[in-house]
Amino acid sequence: MKEENENNSRRKFLKFGLLAGGATIASIGLQKNIMGETPASGEKIKVMTPDGKLVEIDSTHLEKSGVDLTAYNKELRDGIAGKKFIKVIDLARCANARKCIQGCQEAHSRQAPVEFLKVIKMKETELSAPYWMPQSCNHCDNPPCTKVCPVDATFKRKDGIVAIDSERCIGCRFCMAACPYSARSFNWGENWGIAKVKADGDASCISPGENLSNRMGTVQKCDFCPEMTSRGELPACVQSCPNGTIFFGDANEDVVSNGEDTFRLSELLKKRGAYRYLEDLGTEPRVYYLPPVNRQFPFEEDTVKHNTTE
Amino acid sequence: MDSHTYIDLDHHIHTTLPMEEQKRHRVEMREDVLRPVRHTGLIGKVWIVFLIAVMLVGAYAYYLQLKNGLKVTGLRDYASWGLYISNFVFFVAISLVGALISSVLRLTNFEWHRPLTRIAEIIAVAGIMFAGLIIIIDMGRPDRILNLFIHGRIQSPIVWDVIVVSTYFVSSALFLYLPLIPAIALCRDQLTNKPAWQRWMYKFLAIGWDGNDQQWKIMKRAVSILSVLVIPLAISIHTVTAWLFATTLRPGWDSTNFGPYFVAGAFQAGTACVIIAMYVFRKAYSFEKYLTDVHFNNMGKLLVFLSMVYAYFNVNEYLVPAYKMRGAEANLLNDLFTGPYSPVYWGVQVFGMALPVIILLFKPARRPLPLVIISLSVVVGAWLKRYLIVTPIMLHPYSPIQNVPPNWSVYFPTWIEISIVSASLAGVLLVITLFSKLFPMISIWETLEGEGIDLEEMDNQKS
Amino acid sequence: MKKNIKTLSASMRIILATFLMVMFIHPVMVNAQEQKIAKIELTYTVEDSINKCTATVTCDGLPVKEVDVHFYVKRLYSNLPIGSVKATDETGKVTVDFPSDLPGDKNQMLQVIAQLEDDEVYGNSKVNSEVKWGKKIEVVPDLWDSRSLSASREKAPLFLIIVSNIIITGIWGTIFYVIYQVFRIKKERKQVK
């Protein structure tokens, strides 16, 4: 019996690389994802077309047209052509308000202890000044996590996003071990850190390939809010920061925005001496940090303990 | 008859005894090795029941884990790997010894390895079996295990591990089985009072062995092929296991030394396991005539040598980074050397590696009893070392651990994890025990061949 | 308060009435005037190889002076301000230097917006227009499409596929050969019998 399995595994293995395509995701979960999000009939929704344009179409039209799930799935895996999403975090503006965490949790229907975004107190040396640093998935261009995934459950998309297919993840947690940024978290139990679960198990905002009702034992993380960005909205953390700390945009447009201010990306990075976290590791993050100089707020110690209970 | 008159282990002089003597000796050995298979004492039965009980507790714990998810473990987002992975590495480590004893010593003509091969091989098979199981237990979604075959990525070290573990399991099982065929045939012919299923099993597994010269030739040739094949497999299985860690960017794992460091540690731990098994079988099954003080002495010497090799890799693994004390790695090393992990770290390095080398240099320490005590210390040290390789590194990431529930920044296994791991250890012991109750634990033909008695010749004169 | 008003002198009453009128009624009057619609026209010129965009603001054919004009380029999530905000001159014109390295769409077009923002008289008059000043996005071969260790399984590096298949075939070939030997042992028995 055991031997049979081994032989089988090998036969399957020999087909690696020879087999092209053949991506088969449990389509039921995806169907739920698409339909769960569809607004009431007659409503117009914004959808990003493959060439990156935002178009308004009738939601019922989308529903009735019966989206080709394999194509939809491939699009989820490939991402939006011509886009290169990027995030810039201005450390001079961060006052540890923690609204980004809250906004992120609300958008993804999560609650403590799940935080896709963390605000970490950094203090490099005895003499250097402490500062607050929002950290989340860096959506690396040389991602150590997608390298090690045994089943292609976490993957890099064309548009720069590193996404997770929670219908495929086997929960080995190798990606968590491989991520030097500790950006990934795990669904340790049923409805782990899920805030509002509707009757059908779907929450309000879901990532591509994510099925909220069947996530126990899979890995999750920041997804750059593709559900919102494809509607032409900025990600939840960007929208919820009261100080405009987080900028988001398409690097191909050379522009980032925090909703209030819009800057040329290249100029902003040049002028403000931007850097990437743990650049030495060669992970090529898609999140840039602007150093905490000319701060808008004095550093204040956090007197409250956050996220203390499971 | 004194066995020492015709066994000279150090020089392996083949004395030719008269054919009647040879046959008499063969019959005598057959009886000695079949005795534990014929009869199981009370202690043996209690031992088996105890192991099954431990496994049942583990099975219940795993049921709870399946039902509630991995939240029943002490694992959380930072320490996302823990006891299961440490235990996996330990099992892979001990399984390497099969290759060492049965292949390396065989190919390098160390004749004294002959009575030890079967003990080493069954440890290897049992170890690799439970290594595979424990990794499934660690998975968050064991129900999706087939994804490894449907969607497997050749770029992932986990896929390499799946391939190499299954390959090593199959070849180790064959390496155990092929030299066992004559013994199975013996059981088939001799143990006629056993239950029907057992007699059927002997008949099936003996594949019609009647000891003709063609059968002997084919079997010996196949064993030779396997003994060459198993060495690169054994090395690669543990190197790939080391790569599960070394291919990440974590301080403490990000090391080019990890593969050989793991292999060296595995040979050391496995040798200690074989010594313990030798001691137990010698006592429990009265194998004094075959597992002699000479064997223990030689295994003691081997353990000294392997501990020194392991110490060498430890120096490379810890002292070279400690010389530099680079950033994030410095925090980890300080915690290991002088921080909260230091008692375990120094305990392991001293009792699992340094002291055995020093003590075993003296011949009286290589007698069975002192040697088995030292070996126990080595095995416990080896197990704890795997814990030290996994947990402290997980808890020393680049980014500071802040604003998490208090139980996330530490790791201590829950009773569920401890029961499951205990069950897996019990499982390894149970497989070895049951095997030893079904098949002879000492290879008759290999041992006698070492004494200059060729069973192939003997069988074919008879027929 | 009412009592206070009654006790106020006549001149003070007039001042107060004027103040109240300015405060509350004037905006209403302005709103009435807001019916005025300013027309903005954009012209694009290149001077000394610098792209310049000129907005001409008119109302009923007459140039509108001294109004602040904001220039933007439309982007996915927001509009990028171009140049600093300047007021129109005597002729109702205002000119901004336009960057030459701003990426355009696939036809190198940029969507330019010029608008008056909360102007007292003209409100939020706005014009959209397109100009082919966008920098061409260099079509570099996308790394995403190439074979790499971090890519999907179909895009595994060739050497990895070839080497691993050779090793696996070799080792499993040997294993199957050994298994075949087991069957040979079984066969040998039949020959004897």
PDB file of C-alpha atoms in Angstrom, chain B residues 197-388:
ATOM      1  CA  TRP B 197      -1.878 -15.682   8.959  1.00  0.00           C
ATOM      2  CA  GLN B 198       1.690 -15.733  10.156  1.00  0.00           C
ATOM      3  CA  ARG B 199       2.498 -18.920   8.263  1.00  0.00           C
ATOM      4  CA  TRP B 200       0.864 -17.476   5.177  1.00  0.00           C
ATOM      5  CA  MET B 201       2.941 -14.319   5.562  1.00  0.00           C
ATOM      6  CA  TYR B 202       6.170 -16.337   5.808  1.00  0.00           C
ATOM      7  CA  LYS B 203       5.191 -18.337   2.778  1.00  0.00           C
ATOM      8  CA  PHE B 204       4.328 -15.219   0.810  1.00  0.00           C
ATOM      9  CA  LEU B 205       7.436 -13.266   1.791  1.00  0.00           C
ATOM     10  CA  ALA B 206       9.820 -16.190   1.336  1.00  0.00           C
ATOM     11  CA  ILE B 207       8.934 -16.146  -2.382  1.00  0.00           C
ATOM     12  CA  GLY B 208       9.802 -19.800  -2.733  1.00  0.00           C
ATOM     13  CA  TRP B 209      13.302 -19.557  -1.377  1.00  0.00           C
ATOM     14  CA  ASP B 210      14.935 -22.961  -1.336  1.00  0.00           C
ATOM     15  CA  GLY B 211      18.529 -21.839  -1.230  1.00  0.00           C
ATOM     16  CA  ASN B 212      19.634 -22.925  -4.696  1.00  0.00           C
ATOM     17  CA  ASP B 213      22.821 -21.359  -5.977  1.00  0.00           C
ATOM     18  CA  GLN B 214      20.988 -19.101  -8.477  1.00  0.00           C
ATOM     19  CA  GLN B 215      18.828 -17.666  -5.714  1.00  0.00           C
ATOM     20  CA  TRP B 216      21.830 -17.025  -3.508  1.00  0.00           C
ATOM     21  CA  LYS B 217      23.674 -15.384  -6.369  1.00  0.00           C
ATOM     22  CA  ILE B 218      20.785 -13.112  -7.343  1.00  0.00           C
ATOM     23  CA  MET B 219      20.119 -12.133  -3.744  1.00  0.00           C
ATOM     24  CA  LYS B 220      23.721 -11.330  -2.928  1.00  0.00           C
ATOM     25  CA  ARG B 221      24.100  -9.315  -6.088  1.00  0.00           C
ATOM     26  CA  ALA B 222      20.942  -7.328  -5.378  1.00  0.00           C
ATOM     27  CA  VAL B 223      22.161  -6.634  -1.845  1.00  0.00           C
ATOM     28  CA  SER B 224      25.472  -5.385  -3.248  1.00  0.00           C
ATOM     29  CA  ILE B 225      23.670  -3.024  -5.615  1.00  0.00           C
ATOM     30  CA  LEU B 226      21.468  -1.726  -2.797  1.00  0.00           C
ATOM     31  CA  SER B 227      24.380  -1.195  -0.460  1.00  0.00           C
ATOM     32  CA  VAL B 228      25.923   1.174  -2.987  1.00  0.00           C
ATOM     33  CA  LEU B 229      22.617   2.863  -3.805  1.00  0.00           C
ATOM     34  CA  VAL B 230      21.646   3.480  -0.207  1.00  0.00           C
ATOM     35  CA  ILE B 231      24.670   5.611   0.684  1.00  0.00           C
ATOM     36  CA  PRO B 232      23.962   8.596  -1.605  1.00  0.00           C
ATOM     37  CA  LEU B 233      20.273   8.256  -0.747  1.00  0.00           C
ATOM     38  CA  ALA B 234      20.929   8.398   2.978  1.00  0.00           C
ATOM     39  CA  ILE B 235      23.167  11.398   2.611  1.00  0.00           C
ATOM     40  CA  SER B 236      20.705  13.177   0.360  1.00  0.00           C
ATOM     41  CA  ILE B 237      17.708  12.479   2.585  1.00  0.00           C
ATOM     42  CA  HIS B 238      19.285  14.264   5.499  1.00  0.00           C
ATOM     43  CA  THR B 239      20.876  16.944   3.380  1.00  0.00           C
ATOM     44  CA  VAL B 240      17.483  17.753   1.889  1.00  0.00           C
ATOM     45  CA  THR B 241      16.005  17.800   5.393  1.00  0.00           C
ATOM     46  CA  ALA B 242      18.729  20.275   6.351  1.00  0.00           C
ATOM     47  CA  TRP B 243      17.835  22.320   3.292  1.00  0.00           C
ATOM     48  CA  LEU B 244      14.279  22.753   4.581  1.00  0.00           C
ATOM     49  CA  PHE B 245      15.980  25.118   6.983  1.00  0.00           C
ATOM     50  CA  ALA B 246      19.061  26.238   5.075  1.00  0.00           C
ATOM     51  CA  THR B 247      17.088  27.449   2.040  1.00  0.00           C
ATOM     52  CA  THR B 248      15.393  30.105   4.165  1.00  0.00           C
ATOM     53  CA  LEU B 249      16.807  33.511   5.050  1.00  0.00           C
ATOM     54  CA  ARG B 250      16.396  33.107   8.791  1.00  0.00           C
ATOM     55  CA  PRO B 251      19.359  33.943  10.999  1.00  0.00           C
ATOM     56  CA  GLY B 252      20.575  30.629  12.406  1.00  0.00           C
ATOM     57  CA  TRP B 253      19.381  28.531   9.464  1.00  0.00           C
ATOM     58  CA  ASP B 254      20.922  30.573   6.698  1.00  0.00           C
ATOM     59  CA  SER B 255      24.038  28.395   6.721  1.00  0.00           C
ATOM     60  CA  THR B 256      25.979  26.579   4.022  1.00  0.00           C
ATOM     61  CA  ASN B 257      27.227  24.168   6.685  1.00  0.00           C
ATOM     62  CA  PHE B 258      23.781  22.753   7.403  1.00  0.00           C
ATOM     63  CA  GLY B 259      23.779  19.688   5.137  1.00  0.00           C
ATOM     64  CA  PRO B 260      27.001  18.049   6.383  1.00  0.00           C
ATOM     65  CA  TYR B 261      26.248  19.231   9.917  1.00  0.00           C
ATOM     66  CA  PHE B 262      22.945  17.332   9.837  1.00  0.00           C
ATOM     67  CA  VAL B 263      24.466  14.244   8.231  1.00  0.00           C
ATOM     68  CA  ALA B 264      27.259  14.116  10.814  1.00  0.00           C
ATOM     69  CA  GLY B 265      24.763  14.502  13.644  1.00  0.00           C
ATOM     70  CA  ALA B 266      22.567  11.808  12.131  1.00  0.00           C
ATOM     71  CA  PHE B 267      25.358   9.248  11.942  1.00  0.00           C
ATOM     72  CA  GLN B 268      26.270   9.954  15.547  1.00  0.00           C
ATOM     73  CA  ALA B 269      22.687   9.714  16.835  1.00  0.00           C
ATOM     74  CA  GLY B 270      21.940   6.624  14.757  1.00  0.00           C
ATOM     75  CA  THR B 271      25.018   4.808  15.976  1.00  0.00           C
ATOM     76  CA  ALA B 272      23.979   5.497  19.560  1.00  0.00           C
ATOM     77  CA  CYS B 273      20.509   4.138  18.743  1.00  0.00           C
ATOM     78  CA  VAL B 274      22.002   0.942  17.343  1.00  0.00           C
ATOM     79  CA  ILE B 275      24.141   0.522  20.456  1.00  0.00           C
ATOM     80  CA  ILE B 276      21.036   0.828  22.641  1.00  0.00           C
ATOM     81  CA  ALA B 277      19.127  -1.643  20.470  1.00  0.00           C
ATOM     82  CA  MET B 278      22.086  -4.035  20.504  1.00  0.00           C
ATOM     83  CA  TYR B 279      22.180  -3.886  24.280  1.00  0.00           C
ATOM     84  CA  VAL B 280      18.459  -4.480  24.646  1.00  0.00           C
ATOM     85  CA  PHE B 281      18.374  -7.380  22.176  1.00  0.00           C
ATOM     86  CA  ARG B 282      21.468  -8.913  23.703  1.00  0.00           C
ATOM     87  CA  LYS B 283      19.863  -8.884  27.130  1.00  0.00           C
ATOM     88  CA  ALA B 284      16.283  -9.658  26.190  1.00  0.00           C
ATOM     89  CA  TYR B 285      16.958 -12.261  23.497  1.00  0.00           C
ATOM     90  CA  SER B 286      20.194 -13.696  24.938  1.00  0.00           C
ATOM     91  CA  PHE B 287      22.285 -12.815  21.923  1.00  0.00           C
ATOM     92  CA  GLU B 288      25.529 -12.624  23.915  1.00  0.00           C
ATOM     93  CA  LYS B 289      27.177 -15.083  21.552  1.00  0.00           C
ATOM     94  CA  TYR B 290      26.551 -12.907  18.499  1.00  0.00           C
ATOM     95  CA  LEU B 291      26.532  -9.385  19.915  1.00  0.00           C
ATOM     96  CA  THR B 292      29.795  -9.697  21.766  1.00  0.00           C
ATOM     97  CA  ASP B 293      31.841  -7.265  23.819  1.00  0.00           C
ATOM     98  CA  VAL B 294      33.999  -6.908  20.738  1.00  0.00           C
ATOM     99  CA  HIS B 295      31.024  -5.481  18.856  1.00  0.00           C
ATOM    100  CA  PHE B 296      30.305  -3.039  21.631  1.00  0.00           C
ATOM    101  CA  ASN B 297      33.946  -2.041  21.779  1.00  0.00           C
ATOM    102  CA  ASN B 298      34.000  -1.392  18.047  1.00  0.00           C
ATOM    103  CA  MET B 299      30.712   0.491  18.102  1.00  0.00           C
ATOM    104  CA  GLY B 300      32.120   2.579  20.971  1.00  0.00           C
ATOM    105  CA  LYS B 301      35.120   3.471  18.840  1.00  0.00           C
ATOM    106  CA  LEU B 302      32.831   4.333  15.960  1.00  0.00           C
ATOM    107  CA  LEU B 303      30.763   6.565  18.248  1.00  0.00           C
ATOM    108  CA  VAL B 304      33.905   8.409  19.373  1.00  0.00           C
ATOM    109  CA  PHE B 305      34.903   9.002  15.791  1.00  0.00           C
ATOM    110  CA  LEU B 306      31.430  10.169  14.739  1.00  0.00           C
ATOM    111  CA  SER B 307      31.065  12.407  17.800  1.00  0.00           C
ATOM    112  CA  MET B 308      34.346  14.062  16.892  1.00  0.00           C
ATOM    113  CA  VAL B 309      33.191  14.636  13.318  1.00  0.00           C
ATOM    114  CA  TYR B 310      29.957  16.076  14.698  1.00  0.00           C
ATOM    115  CA  ALA B 311      31.871  18.287  17.108  1.00  0.00           C
ATOM    116  CA  TYR B 312      33.875  19.578  14.180  1.00  0.00           C
ATOM    117  CA  PHE B 313      30.694  20.605  12.362  1.00  0.00           C
ATOM    118  CA  ASN B 314      29.331  22.163  15.556  1.00  0.00           C
ATOM    119  CA  VAL B 315      32.411  24.331  15.800  1.00  0.00           C
ATOM    120  CA  ASN B 316      31.774  25.466  12.250  1.00  0.00           C
ATOM    121  CA  GLU B 317      28.087  25.969  12.862  1.00  0.00           C
ATOM    122  CA  TYR B 318      28.258  27.955  16.089  1.00  0.00           C
ATOM    123  CA  LEU B 319      31.735  29.302  16.704  1.00  0.00           C
ATOM    124  CA  VAL B 320      32.358  30.801  13.290  1.00  0.00           C
ATOM    125  CA  PRO B 321      29.174  32.917  13.403  1.00  0.00           C
ATOM    126  CA  ALA B 322      29.939  33.653  17.056  1.00  0.00           C
ATOM    127  CA  TYR B 323      33.303  35.063  16.011  1.00  0.00           C
ATOM    128  CA  LYS B 324      31.511  37.560  13.770  1.00  0.00           C
ATOM    129  CA  MET B 325      28.398  38.124  15.917  1.00  0.00           C
ATOM    130  CA  ARG B 326      26.493  39.542  12.987  1.00  0.00           C
ATOM    131  CA  GLY B 327      23.260  41.453  13.708  1.00  0.00           C
ATOM    132  CA  ALA B 328      20.229  39.247  14.059  1.00  0.00           C
ATOM    133  CA  GLU B 329      22.336  36.108  14.432  1.00  0.00           C
ATOM    134  CA  ALA B 330      24.078  37.607  17.464  1.00  0.00           C
ATOM    135  CA  ASN B 331      20.793  37.797  19.391  1.00  0.00           C
ATOM    136  CA  LEU B 332      20.183  34.139  18.703  1.00  0.00           C
ATOM    137  CA  LEU B 333      23.700  33.039  19.605  1.00  0.00           C
ATOM    138  CA  ASN B 334      23.688  35.063  22.814  1.00  0.00           C
ATOM    139  CA  ASP B 335      20.412  33.448  23.818  1.00  0.00           C
ATOM    140  CA  LEU B 336      21.880  30.018  23.106  1.00  0.00           C
ATOM    141  CA  PHE B 337      25.218  30.602  24.827  1.00  0.00           C
ATOM    142  CA  THR B 338      24.184  32.622  27.856  1.00  0.00           C
ATOM    143  CA  GLY B 339      20.436  33.272  27.584  1.00  0.00           C
ATOM    144  CA  PRO B 340      17.322  31.223  28.303  1.00  0.00           C
ATOM    145  CA  TYR B 341      18.349  28.331  26.036  1.00  0.00           C
ATOM    146  CA  SER B 342      21.846  28.005  27.512  1.00  0.00           C
ATOM    147  CA  PRO B 343      21.129  25.159  29.972  1.00  0.00           C
ATOM    148  CA  VAL B 344      19.748  22.985  27.167  1.00  0.00           C
ATOM    149  CA  TYR B 345      22.378  24.119  24.690  1.00  0.00           C
ATOM    150  CA  TRP B 346      25.358  23.412  26.927  1.00  0.00           C
ATOM    151  CA  GLY B 347      23.754  20.263  28.288  1.00  0.00           C
ATOM    152  CA  VAL B 348      23.413  18.925  24.766  1.00  0.00           C
ATOM    153  CA  GLN B 349      26.891  19.944  23.690  1.00  0.00           C
ATOM    154  CA  VAL B 350      28.546  18.524  26.798  1.00  0.00           C
ATOM    155  CA  PHE B 351      26.543  15.354  27.489  1.00  0.00           C
ATOM    156  CA  GLY B 352      25.592  14.596  23.919  1.00  0.00           C
ATOM    157  CA  MET B 353      28.929  15.247  22.275  1.00  0.00           C
ATOM    158  CA  ALA B 354      31.965  16.293  24.322  1.00  0.00           C
ATOM    159  CA  LEU B 355      31.809  13.918  27.291  1.00  0.00           C
ATOM    160  CA  PRO B 356      31.080  10.797  25.199  1.00  0.00           C
ATOM    161  CA  VAL B 357      34.221  11.476  23.182  1.00  0.00           C
ATOM    162  CA  ILE B 358      36.399  11.812  26.265  1.00  0.00           C
ATOM    163  CA  ILE B 359      34.915   8.939  28.239  1.00  0.00           C
ATOM    164  CA  LEU B 360      34.796   6.511  25.347  1.00  0.00           C
ATOM    165  CA  LEU B 361      38.483   6.958  24.640  1.00  0.00           C
ATOM    166  CA  PHE B 362      39.043   4.655  27.624  1.00  0.00           C
ATOM    167  CA  LYS B 363      38.497   0.994  26.899  1.00  0.00           C
ATOM    168  CA  PRO B 364      36.554   0.129  30.092  1.00  0.00           C
ATOM    169  CA  ALA B 365      33.917   2.685  29.059  1.00  0.00           C
ATOM    170  CA  ARG B 366      33.319   0.748  25.846  1.00  0.00           C
ATOM    171  CA  ARG B 367      31.982  -2.281  27.717  1.00  0.00           C
ATOM    172  CA  PRO B 368      28.257  -2.828  27.068  1.00  0.00           C
ATOM    173  CA  LEU B 369      26.717  -1.227  30.167  1.00  0.00           C
ATOM    174  CA  PRO B 370      28.732   2.021  30.333  1.00  0.00           C
ATOM    175  CA  LEU B 371      28.499   2.317  26.560  1.00  0.00           C
ATOM    176  CA  VAL B 372      24.726   2.023  26.521  1.00  0.00           C
ATOM    177  CA  ILE B 373      24.395   4.674  29.237  1.00  0.00           C
ATOM    178  CA  ILE B 374      26.561   7.047  27.220  1.00  0.00           C
ATOM    179  CA  SER B 375      24.578   6.194  24.100  1.00  0.00           C
ATOM    180  CA  LEU B 376      21.341   7.070  25.889  1.00  0.00           C
ATOM    181  CA  SER B 377      22.828  10.410  26.768  1.00  0.00           C
ATOM    182  CA  VAL B 378      23.818  10.903  23.122  1.00  0.00           C
ATOM    183  CA  VAL B 379      20.312  10.052  21.871  1.00  0.00           C
ATOM    184  CA  VAL B 380      18.557  12.332  24.355  1.00  0.00           C
ATOM    185  CA  GLY B 381      21.062  15.045  23.464  1.00  0.00           C
ATOM    186  CA  ALA B 382      20.437  14.460  19.777  1.00  0.00           C
ATOM    187  CA  TRP B 383      16.691  14.796  20.245  1.00  0.00           C
ATOM    188  CA  LEU B 384      17.044  18.019  22.248  1.00  0.00           C
ATOM    189  CA  LYS B 385      19.501  19.335  19.693  1.00  0.00           C
ATOM    190  CA  ARG B 386      16.801  19.116  17.025  1.00  0.00           C
ATOM    191  CA  TYR B 387      14.560  21.155  19.283  1.00  0.00           C
ATOM    192  CA  LEU B 388      17.342  23.742  19.560  1.00  0.00           C
TER     193      LEU B 388
END
